[in-house]
PDB file of C-alpha atoms (C1' of nucleotides) in Angstrom:
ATOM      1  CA  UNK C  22      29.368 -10.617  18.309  1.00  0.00           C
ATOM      2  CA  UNK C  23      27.796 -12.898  16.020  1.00  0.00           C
ATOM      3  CA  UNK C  24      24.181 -11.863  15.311  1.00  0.00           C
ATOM      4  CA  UNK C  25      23.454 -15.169  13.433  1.00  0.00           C
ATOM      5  CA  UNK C  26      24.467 -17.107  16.749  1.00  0.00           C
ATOM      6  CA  UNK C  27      22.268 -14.847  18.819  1.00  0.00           C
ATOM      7  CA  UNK C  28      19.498 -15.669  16.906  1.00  0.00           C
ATOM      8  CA  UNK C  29      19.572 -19.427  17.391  1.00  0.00           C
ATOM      9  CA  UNK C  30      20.650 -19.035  20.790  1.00  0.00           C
ATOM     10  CA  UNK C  31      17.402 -16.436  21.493  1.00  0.00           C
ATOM     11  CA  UNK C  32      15.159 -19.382  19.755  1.00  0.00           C
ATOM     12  CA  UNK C  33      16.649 -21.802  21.632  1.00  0.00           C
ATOM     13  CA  UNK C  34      15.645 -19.970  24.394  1.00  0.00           C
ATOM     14  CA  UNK C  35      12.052 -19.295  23.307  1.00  0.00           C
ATOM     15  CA  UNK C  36      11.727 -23.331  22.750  1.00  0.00           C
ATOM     16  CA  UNK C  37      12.335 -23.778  26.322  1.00  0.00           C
ATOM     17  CA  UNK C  38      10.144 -21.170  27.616  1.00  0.00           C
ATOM     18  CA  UNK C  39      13.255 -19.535  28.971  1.00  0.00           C
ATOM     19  CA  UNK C  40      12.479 -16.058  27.844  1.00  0.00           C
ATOM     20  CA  UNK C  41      13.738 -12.647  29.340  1.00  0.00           C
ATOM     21  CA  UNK C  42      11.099 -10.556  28.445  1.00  0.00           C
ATOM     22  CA  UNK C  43       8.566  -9.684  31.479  1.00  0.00           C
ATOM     23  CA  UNK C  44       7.525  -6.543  31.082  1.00  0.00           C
ATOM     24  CA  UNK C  45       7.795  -3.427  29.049  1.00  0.00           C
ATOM     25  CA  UNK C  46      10.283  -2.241  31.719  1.00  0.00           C
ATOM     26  CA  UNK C  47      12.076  -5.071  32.326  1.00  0.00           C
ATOM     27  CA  UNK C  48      15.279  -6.575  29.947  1.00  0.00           C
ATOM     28  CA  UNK C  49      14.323  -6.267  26.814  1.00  0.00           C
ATOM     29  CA  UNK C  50      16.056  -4.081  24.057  1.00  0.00           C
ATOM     30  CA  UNK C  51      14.161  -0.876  25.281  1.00  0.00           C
ATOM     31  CA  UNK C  52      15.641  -0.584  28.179  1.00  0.00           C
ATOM     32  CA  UNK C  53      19.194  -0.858  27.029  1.00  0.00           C
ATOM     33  CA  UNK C  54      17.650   2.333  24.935  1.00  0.00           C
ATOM     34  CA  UNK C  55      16.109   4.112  28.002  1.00  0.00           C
ATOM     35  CA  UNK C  56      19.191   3.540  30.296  1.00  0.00           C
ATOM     36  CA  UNK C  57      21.187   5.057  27.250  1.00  0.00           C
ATOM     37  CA  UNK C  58      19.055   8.097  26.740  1.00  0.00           C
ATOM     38  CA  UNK C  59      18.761   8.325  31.103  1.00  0.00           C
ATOM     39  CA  UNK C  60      15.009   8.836  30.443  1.00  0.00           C
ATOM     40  CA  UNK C  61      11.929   7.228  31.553  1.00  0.00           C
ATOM     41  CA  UNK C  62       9.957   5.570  29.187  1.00  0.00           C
ATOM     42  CA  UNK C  63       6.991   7.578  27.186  1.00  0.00           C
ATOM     43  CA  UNK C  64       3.753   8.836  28.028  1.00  0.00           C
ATOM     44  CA  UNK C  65       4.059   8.320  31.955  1.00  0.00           C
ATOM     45  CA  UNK C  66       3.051  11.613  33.970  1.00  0.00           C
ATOM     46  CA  UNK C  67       4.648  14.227  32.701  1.00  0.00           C
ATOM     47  CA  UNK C  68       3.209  16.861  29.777  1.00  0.00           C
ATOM     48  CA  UNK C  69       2.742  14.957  26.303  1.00  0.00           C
ATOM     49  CA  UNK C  70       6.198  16.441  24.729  1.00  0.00           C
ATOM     50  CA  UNK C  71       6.875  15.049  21.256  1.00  0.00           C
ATOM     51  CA  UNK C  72      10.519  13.454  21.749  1.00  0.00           C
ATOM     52  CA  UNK C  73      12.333  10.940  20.137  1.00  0.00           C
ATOM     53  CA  UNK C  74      13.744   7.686  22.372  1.00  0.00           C
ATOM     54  CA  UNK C  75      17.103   7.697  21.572  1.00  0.00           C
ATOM     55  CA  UNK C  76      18.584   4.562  19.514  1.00  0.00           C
ATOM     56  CA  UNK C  77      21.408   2.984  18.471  1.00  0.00           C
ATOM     57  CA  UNK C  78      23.442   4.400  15.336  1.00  0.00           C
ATOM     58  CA  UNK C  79      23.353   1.611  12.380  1.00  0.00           C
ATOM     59  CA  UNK C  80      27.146   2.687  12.733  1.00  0.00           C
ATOM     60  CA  UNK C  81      28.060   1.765  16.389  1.00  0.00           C
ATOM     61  CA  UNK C  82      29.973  -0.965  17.542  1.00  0.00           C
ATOM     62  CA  UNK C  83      28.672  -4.476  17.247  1.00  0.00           C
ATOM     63  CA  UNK C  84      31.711  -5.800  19.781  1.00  0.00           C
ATOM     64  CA  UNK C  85      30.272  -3.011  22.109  1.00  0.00           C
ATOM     65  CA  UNK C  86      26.127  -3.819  21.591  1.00  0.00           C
ATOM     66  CA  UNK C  87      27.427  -7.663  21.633  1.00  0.00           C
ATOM     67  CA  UNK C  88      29.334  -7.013  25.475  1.00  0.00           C
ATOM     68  CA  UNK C  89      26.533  -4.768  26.507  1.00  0.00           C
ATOM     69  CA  UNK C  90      24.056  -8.048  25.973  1.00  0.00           C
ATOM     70  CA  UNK C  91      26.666 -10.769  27.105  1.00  0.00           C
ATOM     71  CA  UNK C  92      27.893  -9.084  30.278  1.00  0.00           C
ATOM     72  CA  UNK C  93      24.234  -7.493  31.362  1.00  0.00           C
ATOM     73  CA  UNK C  94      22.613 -10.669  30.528  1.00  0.00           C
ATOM     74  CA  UNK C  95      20.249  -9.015  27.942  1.00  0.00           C
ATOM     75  CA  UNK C  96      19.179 -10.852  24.669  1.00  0.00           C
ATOM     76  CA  UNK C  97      18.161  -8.407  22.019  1.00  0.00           C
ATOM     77  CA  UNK C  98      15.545  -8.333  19.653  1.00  0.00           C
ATOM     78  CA  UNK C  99      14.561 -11.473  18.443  1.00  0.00           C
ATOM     79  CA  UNK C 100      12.742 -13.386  15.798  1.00  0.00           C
ATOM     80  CA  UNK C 101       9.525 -15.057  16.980  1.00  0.00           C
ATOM     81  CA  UNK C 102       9.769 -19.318  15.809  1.00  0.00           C
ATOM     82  CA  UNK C 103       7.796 -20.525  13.427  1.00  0.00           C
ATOM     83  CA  UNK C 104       5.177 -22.087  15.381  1.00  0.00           C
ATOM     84  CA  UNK C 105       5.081 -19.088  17.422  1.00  0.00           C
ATOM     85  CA  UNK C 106       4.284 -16.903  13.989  1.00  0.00           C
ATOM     86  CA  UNK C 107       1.991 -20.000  12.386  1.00  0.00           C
ATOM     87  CA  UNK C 108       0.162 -19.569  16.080  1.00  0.00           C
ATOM     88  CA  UNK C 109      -0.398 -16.028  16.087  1.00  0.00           C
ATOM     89  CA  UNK C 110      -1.260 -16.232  12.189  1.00  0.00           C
ATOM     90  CA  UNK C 111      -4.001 -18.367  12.822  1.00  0.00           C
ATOM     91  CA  UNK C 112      -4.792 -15.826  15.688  1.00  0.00           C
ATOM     92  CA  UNK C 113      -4.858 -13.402  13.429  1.00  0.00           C
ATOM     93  CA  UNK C 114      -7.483 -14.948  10.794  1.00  0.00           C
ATOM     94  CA  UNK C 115     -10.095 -15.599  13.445  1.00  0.00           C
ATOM     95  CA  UNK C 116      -9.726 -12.485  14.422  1.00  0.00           C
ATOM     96  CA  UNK C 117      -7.930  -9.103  14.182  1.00  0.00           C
ATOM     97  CA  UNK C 118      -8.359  -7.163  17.212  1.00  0.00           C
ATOM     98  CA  UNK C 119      -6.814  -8.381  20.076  1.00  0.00           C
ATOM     99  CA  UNK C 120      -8.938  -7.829  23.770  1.00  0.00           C
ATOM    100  CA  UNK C 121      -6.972  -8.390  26.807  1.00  0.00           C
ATOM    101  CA  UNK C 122      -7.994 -12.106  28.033  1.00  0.00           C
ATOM    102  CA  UNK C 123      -7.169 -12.996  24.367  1.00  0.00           C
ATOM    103  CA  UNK C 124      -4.008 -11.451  24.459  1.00  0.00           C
ATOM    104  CA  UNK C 125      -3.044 -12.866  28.019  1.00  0.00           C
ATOM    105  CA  UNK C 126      -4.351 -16.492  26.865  1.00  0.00           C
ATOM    106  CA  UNK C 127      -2.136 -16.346  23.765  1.00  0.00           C
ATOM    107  CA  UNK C 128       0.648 -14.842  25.132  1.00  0.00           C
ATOM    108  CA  UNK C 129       0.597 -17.545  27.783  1.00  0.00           C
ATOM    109  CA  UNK C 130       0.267 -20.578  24.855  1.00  0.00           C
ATOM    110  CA  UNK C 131       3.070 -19.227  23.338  1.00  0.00           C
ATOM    111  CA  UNK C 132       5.628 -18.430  26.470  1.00  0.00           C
ATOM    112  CA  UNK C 133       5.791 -14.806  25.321  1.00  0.00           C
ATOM    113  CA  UNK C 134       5.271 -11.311  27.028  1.00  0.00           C
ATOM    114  CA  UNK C 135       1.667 -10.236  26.616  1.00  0.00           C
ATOM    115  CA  UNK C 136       3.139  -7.113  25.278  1.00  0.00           C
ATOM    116  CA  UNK C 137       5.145  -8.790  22.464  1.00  0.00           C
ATOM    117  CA  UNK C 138       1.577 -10.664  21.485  1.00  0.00           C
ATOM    118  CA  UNK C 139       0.303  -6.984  21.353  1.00  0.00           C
ATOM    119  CA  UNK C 140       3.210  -5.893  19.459  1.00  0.00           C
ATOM    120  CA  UNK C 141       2.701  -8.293  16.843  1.00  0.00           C
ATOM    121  CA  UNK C 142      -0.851  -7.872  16.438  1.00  0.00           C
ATOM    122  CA  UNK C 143      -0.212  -3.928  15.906  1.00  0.00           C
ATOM    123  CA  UNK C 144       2.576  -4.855  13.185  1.00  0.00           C
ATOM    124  CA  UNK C 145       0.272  -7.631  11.704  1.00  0.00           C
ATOM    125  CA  UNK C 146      -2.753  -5.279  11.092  1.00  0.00           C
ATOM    126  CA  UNK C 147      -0.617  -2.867   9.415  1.00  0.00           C
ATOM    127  CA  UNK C 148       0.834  -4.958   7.013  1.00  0.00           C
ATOM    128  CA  UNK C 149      -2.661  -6.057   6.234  1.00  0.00           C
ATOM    129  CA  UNK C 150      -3.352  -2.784   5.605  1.00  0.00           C
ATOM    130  CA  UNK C 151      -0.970  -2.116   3.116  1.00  0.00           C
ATOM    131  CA  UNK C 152      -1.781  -5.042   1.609  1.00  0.00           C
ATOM    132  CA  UNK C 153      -5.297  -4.212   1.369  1.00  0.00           C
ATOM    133  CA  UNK C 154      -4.532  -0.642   0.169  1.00  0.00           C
ATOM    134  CA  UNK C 155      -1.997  -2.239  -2.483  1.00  0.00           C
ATOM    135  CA  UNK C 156      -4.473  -4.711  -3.768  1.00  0.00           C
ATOM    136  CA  UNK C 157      -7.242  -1.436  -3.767  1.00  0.00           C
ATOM    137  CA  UNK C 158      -4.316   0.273  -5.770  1.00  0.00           C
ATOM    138  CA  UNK C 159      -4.224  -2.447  -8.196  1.00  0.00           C
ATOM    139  CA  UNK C 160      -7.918  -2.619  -8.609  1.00  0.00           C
ATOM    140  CA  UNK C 161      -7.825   0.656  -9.582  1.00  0.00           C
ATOM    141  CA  UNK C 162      -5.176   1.207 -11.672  1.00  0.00           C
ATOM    142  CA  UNK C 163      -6.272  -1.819 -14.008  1.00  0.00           C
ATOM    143  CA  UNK C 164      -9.640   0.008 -14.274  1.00  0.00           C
ATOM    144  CA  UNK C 165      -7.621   3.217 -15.407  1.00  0.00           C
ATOM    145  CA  UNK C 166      -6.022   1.255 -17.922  1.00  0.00           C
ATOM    146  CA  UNK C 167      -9.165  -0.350 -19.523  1.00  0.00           C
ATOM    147  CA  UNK C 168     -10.339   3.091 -19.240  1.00  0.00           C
ATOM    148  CA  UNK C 169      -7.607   4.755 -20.816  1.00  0.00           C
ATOM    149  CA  UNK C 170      -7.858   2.065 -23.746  1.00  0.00           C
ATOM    150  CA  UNK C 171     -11.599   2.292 -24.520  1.00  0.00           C
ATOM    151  CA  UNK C 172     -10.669   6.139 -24.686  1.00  0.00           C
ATOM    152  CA  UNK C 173      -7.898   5.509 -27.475  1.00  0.00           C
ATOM    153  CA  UNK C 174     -10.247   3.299 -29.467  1.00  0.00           C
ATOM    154  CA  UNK C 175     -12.892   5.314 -29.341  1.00  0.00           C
ATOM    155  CA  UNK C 176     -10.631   8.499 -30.431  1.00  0.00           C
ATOM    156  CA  UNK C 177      -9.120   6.480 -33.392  1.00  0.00           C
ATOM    157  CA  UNK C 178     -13.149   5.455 -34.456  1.00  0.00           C
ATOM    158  CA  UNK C 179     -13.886   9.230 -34.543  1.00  0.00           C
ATOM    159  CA  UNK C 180     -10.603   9.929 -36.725  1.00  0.00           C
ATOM    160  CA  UNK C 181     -12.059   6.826 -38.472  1.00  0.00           C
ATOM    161  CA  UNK C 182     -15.612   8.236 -39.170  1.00  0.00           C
ATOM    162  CA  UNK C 183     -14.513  11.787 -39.853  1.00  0.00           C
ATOM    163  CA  UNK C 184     -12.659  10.845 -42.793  1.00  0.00           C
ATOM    164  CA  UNK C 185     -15.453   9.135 -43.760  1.00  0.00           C
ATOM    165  CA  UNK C 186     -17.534  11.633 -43.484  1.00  0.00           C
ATOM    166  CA  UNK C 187     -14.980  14.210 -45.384  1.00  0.00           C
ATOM    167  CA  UNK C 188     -15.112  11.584 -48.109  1.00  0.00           C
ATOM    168  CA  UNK C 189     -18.920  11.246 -48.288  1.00  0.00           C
ATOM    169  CA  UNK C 190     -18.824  15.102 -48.449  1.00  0.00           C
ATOM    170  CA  UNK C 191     -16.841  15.549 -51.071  1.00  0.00           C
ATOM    171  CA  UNK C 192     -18.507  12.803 -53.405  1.00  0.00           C
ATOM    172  CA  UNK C 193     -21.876  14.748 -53.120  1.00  0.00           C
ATOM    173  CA  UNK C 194     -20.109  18.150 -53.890  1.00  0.00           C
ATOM    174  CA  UNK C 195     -18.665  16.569 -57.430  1.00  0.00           C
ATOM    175  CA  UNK C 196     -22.372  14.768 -57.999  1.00  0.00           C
ATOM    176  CA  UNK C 197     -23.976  18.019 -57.198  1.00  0.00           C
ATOM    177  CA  UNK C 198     -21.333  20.143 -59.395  1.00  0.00           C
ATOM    178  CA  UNK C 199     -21.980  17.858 -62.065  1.00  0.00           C
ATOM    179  CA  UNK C 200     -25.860  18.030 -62.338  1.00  0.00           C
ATOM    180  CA  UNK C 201     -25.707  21.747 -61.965  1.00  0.00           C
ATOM    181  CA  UNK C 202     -23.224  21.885 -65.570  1.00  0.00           C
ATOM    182  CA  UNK C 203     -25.798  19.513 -67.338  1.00  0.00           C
ATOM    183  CA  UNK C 204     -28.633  20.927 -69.717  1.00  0.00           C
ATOM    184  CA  UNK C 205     -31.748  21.971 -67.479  1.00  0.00           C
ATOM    185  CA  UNK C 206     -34.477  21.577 -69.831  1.00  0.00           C
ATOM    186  CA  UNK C 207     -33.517  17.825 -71.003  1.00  0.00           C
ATOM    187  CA  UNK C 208     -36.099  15.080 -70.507  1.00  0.00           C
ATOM    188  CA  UNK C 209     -34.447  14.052 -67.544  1.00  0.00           C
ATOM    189  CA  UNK C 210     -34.011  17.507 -66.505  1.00  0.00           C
ATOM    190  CA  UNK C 211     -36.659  17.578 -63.417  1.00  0.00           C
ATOM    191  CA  UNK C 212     -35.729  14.079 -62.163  1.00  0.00           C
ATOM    192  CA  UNK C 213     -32.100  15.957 -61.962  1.00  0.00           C
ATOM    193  CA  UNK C 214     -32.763  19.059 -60.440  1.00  0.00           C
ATOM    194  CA  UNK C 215     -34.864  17.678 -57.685  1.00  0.00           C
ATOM    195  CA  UNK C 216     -32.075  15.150 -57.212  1.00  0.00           C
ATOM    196  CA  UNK C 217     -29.288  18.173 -57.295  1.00  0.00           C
ATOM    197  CA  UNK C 218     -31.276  19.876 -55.102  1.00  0.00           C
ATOM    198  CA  UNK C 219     -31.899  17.387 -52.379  1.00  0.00           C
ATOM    199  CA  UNK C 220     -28.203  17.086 -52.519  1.00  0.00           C
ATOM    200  CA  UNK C 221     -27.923  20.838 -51.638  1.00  0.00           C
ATOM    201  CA  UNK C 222     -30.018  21.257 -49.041  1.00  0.00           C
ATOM    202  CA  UNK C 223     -28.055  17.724 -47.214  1.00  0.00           C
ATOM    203  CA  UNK C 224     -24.788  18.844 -48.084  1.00  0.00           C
ATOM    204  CA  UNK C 225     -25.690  22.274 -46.707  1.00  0.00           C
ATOM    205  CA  UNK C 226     -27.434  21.525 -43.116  1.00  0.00           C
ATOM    206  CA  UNK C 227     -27.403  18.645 -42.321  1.00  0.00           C
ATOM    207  CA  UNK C 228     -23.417  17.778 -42.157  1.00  0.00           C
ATOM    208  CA  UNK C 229     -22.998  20.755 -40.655  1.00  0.00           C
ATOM    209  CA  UNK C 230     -25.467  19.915 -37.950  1.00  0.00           C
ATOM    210  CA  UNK C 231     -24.209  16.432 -37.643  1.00  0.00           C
ATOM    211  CA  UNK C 232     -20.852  16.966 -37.069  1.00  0.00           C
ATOM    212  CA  UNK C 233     -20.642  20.200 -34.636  1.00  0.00           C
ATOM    213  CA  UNK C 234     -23.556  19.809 -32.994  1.00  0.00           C
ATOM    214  CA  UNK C 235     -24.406  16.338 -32.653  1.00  0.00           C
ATOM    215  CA  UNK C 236     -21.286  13.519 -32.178  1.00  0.00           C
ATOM    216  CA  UNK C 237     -21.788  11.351 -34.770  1.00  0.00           C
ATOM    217  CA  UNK C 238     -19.888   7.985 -33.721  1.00  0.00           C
ATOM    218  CA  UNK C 239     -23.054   8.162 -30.685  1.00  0.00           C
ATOM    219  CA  UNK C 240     -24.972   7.298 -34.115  1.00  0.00           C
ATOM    220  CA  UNK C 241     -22.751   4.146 -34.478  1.00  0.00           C
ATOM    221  CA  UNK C 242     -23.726   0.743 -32.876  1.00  0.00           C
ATOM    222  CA  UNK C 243     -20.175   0.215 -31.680  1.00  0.00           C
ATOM    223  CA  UNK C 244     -20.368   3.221 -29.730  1.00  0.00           C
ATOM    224  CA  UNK C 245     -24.299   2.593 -28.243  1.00  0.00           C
ATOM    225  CA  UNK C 246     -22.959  -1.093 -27.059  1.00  0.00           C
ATOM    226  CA  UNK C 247     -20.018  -0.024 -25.854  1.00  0.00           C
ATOM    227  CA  UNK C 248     -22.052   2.628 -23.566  1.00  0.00           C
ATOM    228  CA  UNK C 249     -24.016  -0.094 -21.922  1.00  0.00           C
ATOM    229  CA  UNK C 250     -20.661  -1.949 -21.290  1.00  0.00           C
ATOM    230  CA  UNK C 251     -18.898   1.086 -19.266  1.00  0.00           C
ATOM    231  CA  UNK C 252     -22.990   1.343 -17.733  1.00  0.00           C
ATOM    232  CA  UNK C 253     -22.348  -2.328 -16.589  1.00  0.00           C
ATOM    233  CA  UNK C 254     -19.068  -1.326 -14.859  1.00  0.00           C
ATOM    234  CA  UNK C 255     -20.124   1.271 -12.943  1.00  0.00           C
ATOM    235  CA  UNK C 256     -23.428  -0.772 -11.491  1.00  0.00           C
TER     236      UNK C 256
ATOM    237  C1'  DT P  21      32.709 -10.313   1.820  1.00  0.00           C
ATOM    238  C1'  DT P  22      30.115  -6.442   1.545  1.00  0.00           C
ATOM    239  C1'  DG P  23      26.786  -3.176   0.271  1.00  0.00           C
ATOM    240  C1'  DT P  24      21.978  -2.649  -0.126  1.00  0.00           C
ATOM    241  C1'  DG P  25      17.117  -3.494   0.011  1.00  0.00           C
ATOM    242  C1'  DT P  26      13.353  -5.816   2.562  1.00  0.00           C
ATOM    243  C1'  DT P  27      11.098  -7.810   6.545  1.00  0.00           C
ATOM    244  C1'  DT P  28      10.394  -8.197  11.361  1.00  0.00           C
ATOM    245  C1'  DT P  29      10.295  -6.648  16.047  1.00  0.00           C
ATOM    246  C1'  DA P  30       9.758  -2.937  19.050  1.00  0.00           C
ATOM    247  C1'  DC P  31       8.820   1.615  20.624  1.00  0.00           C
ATOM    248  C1'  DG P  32       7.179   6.684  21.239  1.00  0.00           C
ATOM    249  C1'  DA P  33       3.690   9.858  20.240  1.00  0.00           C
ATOM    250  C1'  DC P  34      -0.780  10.628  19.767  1.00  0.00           C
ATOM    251  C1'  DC P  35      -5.843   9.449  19.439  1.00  0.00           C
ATOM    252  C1'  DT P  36     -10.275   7.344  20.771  1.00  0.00           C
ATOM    253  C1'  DC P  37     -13.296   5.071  23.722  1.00  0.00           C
ATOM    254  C1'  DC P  38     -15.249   3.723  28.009  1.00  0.00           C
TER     255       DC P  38
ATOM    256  C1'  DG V  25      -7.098   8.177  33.343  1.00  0.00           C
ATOM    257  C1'  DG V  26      -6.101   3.769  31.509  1.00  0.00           C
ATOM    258  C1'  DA V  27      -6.295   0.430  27.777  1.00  0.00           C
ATOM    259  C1'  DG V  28      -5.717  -0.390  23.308  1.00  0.00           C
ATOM    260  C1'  DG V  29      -5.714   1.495  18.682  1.00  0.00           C
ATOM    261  C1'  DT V  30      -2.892   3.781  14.575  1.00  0.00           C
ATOM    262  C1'  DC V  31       1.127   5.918  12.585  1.00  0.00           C
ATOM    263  C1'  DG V  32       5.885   6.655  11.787  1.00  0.00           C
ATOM    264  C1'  DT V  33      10.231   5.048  12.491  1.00  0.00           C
ATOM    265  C1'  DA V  34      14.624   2.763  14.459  1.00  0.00           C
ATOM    266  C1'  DA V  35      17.261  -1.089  14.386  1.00  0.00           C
ATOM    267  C1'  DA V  36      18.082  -6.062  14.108  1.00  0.00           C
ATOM    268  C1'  DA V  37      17.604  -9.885  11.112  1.00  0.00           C
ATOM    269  C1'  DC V  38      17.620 -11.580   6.753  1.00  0.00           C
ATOM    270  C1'  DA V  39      18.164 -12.079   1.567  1.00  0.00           C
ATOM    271  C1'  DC V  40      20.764 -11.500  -2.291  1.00  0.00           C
ATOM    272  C1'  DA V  41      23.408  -9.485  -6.027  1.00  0.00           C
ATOM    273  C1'  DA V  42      28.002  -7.931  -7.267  1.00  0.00           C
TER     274       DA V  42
END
DNA sequence: TTGTGTTTTACGACCTCC
DNA sequence: GGAGGTCGTAAAACACAA
């Protein structure tokens, strides 16, 4: 059978308000289903057993489906027109949930089956929940990056400022080697010692202090503005 | 043409609310 | 208990590359 014909031939049908759903047990492609599997359809009287309708393989016999439909009269599933979809769209945006007058009302506007109006509303909310959850996703994940990238710069500034600070080091530890090998009782001898000593006592504690204790890049202005931007994210 | 991935329609199972 | 919701999924319809 030729699907692509069915198609037109099920819109055609929808234009002209010739439409063979009624009901949830009446021709539509469930029942084909149901009469298949010899079971009633879910959720009516008996004890709430989890069990699978039975379907169609992807592999079974078009010819077969296609005589199955021709000979019993039964169109199967179909794509709603494109003023049906703009209609129930614009549904949609006013609003999602769908109470039973509104349904019934629509569903009437549009020459469809109440339940297919239900249907599409269920199908329509949950693609605009994955949508929602994608866009959350992406939100997110862009945040992660900037994240991960102020983390990176801020790693090379401390590789940055530690060699720095290696280098400032070691310049006081050849300016403080050299004032100890001069003369001590020149006339600039005092001037000299205080200086060589003042040298000691930074090169000793506080570097020490700095860099364990304390991290020095939070002394850097880079780092203090860069604080109140993350701050300003968060807010 | 055909294989394959995506979208659309529909349903069963289960849950919540009144 | 019924109506209507979500969730997961089948299967038809469709798009498109190879």
């Amino acid at each position: 059978m030729d699907h692509g014909r069915l198609m037109e031939e099920d819109q055609m049908a929808l234009g002209s308000q010739v439409y063979p759903y009624t009901t949830r047990t009446q021709t539509s492609q469930c029942i084909i289903v149901n009469q298949i599997d010899g079971s009633s359809s879910g959720g009516e009287g008996s004890k709430p057993v989890k069990r699978r309708r039975k379907r169609r393989s992807k592999g079974s016999s078009a010819t077969n489906e296609g005589d199955v439909a021709e000979i019993g009269g039964i169109l199967r599933k179909r794509k709603l027109t494109d003023e049906q979809v703009n209609m129930l769209e614009y549904s949609f945006g006013n609003e999602h949930k769908l109470e039973s007058g509104r349904k019934e009302k629509i569903a009437g506007e549009l020459g469809l089956d109440p339940r297919q109006v239900a249907v599409w509303f269920q199908n329509r909310r949950a693609r605009w929940k994955n949508k929602k959850l994608e866009e959350e996703y992406a939100k997110l994940k862009n945040h992660h990056d900037a994240v991960v990238l102020r983390q990176c710069q801020l790693e090379s500034q401390v590789l940055k400022l530690s060699e720095q600070l290696s280098e400032a080091q070691n310049e006081i530890r050849k300016l403080s080697e050299r004032l100890e090998e001069m003369p001590t009782n020149s006339s600039s001898s005092s001037l000299s010692v205080e200086a060589n000593n003042d040298a000691q006592f930074d090169f000793e504690l506080a570097p020490e202090t700095n860099y364990n204790n304390i991290p020095f890049y939070m002394l850097d202005n880079n780092y203090l503005q860069s604080m109140e931007y993350w701050d300003g994210l968060y807010v």
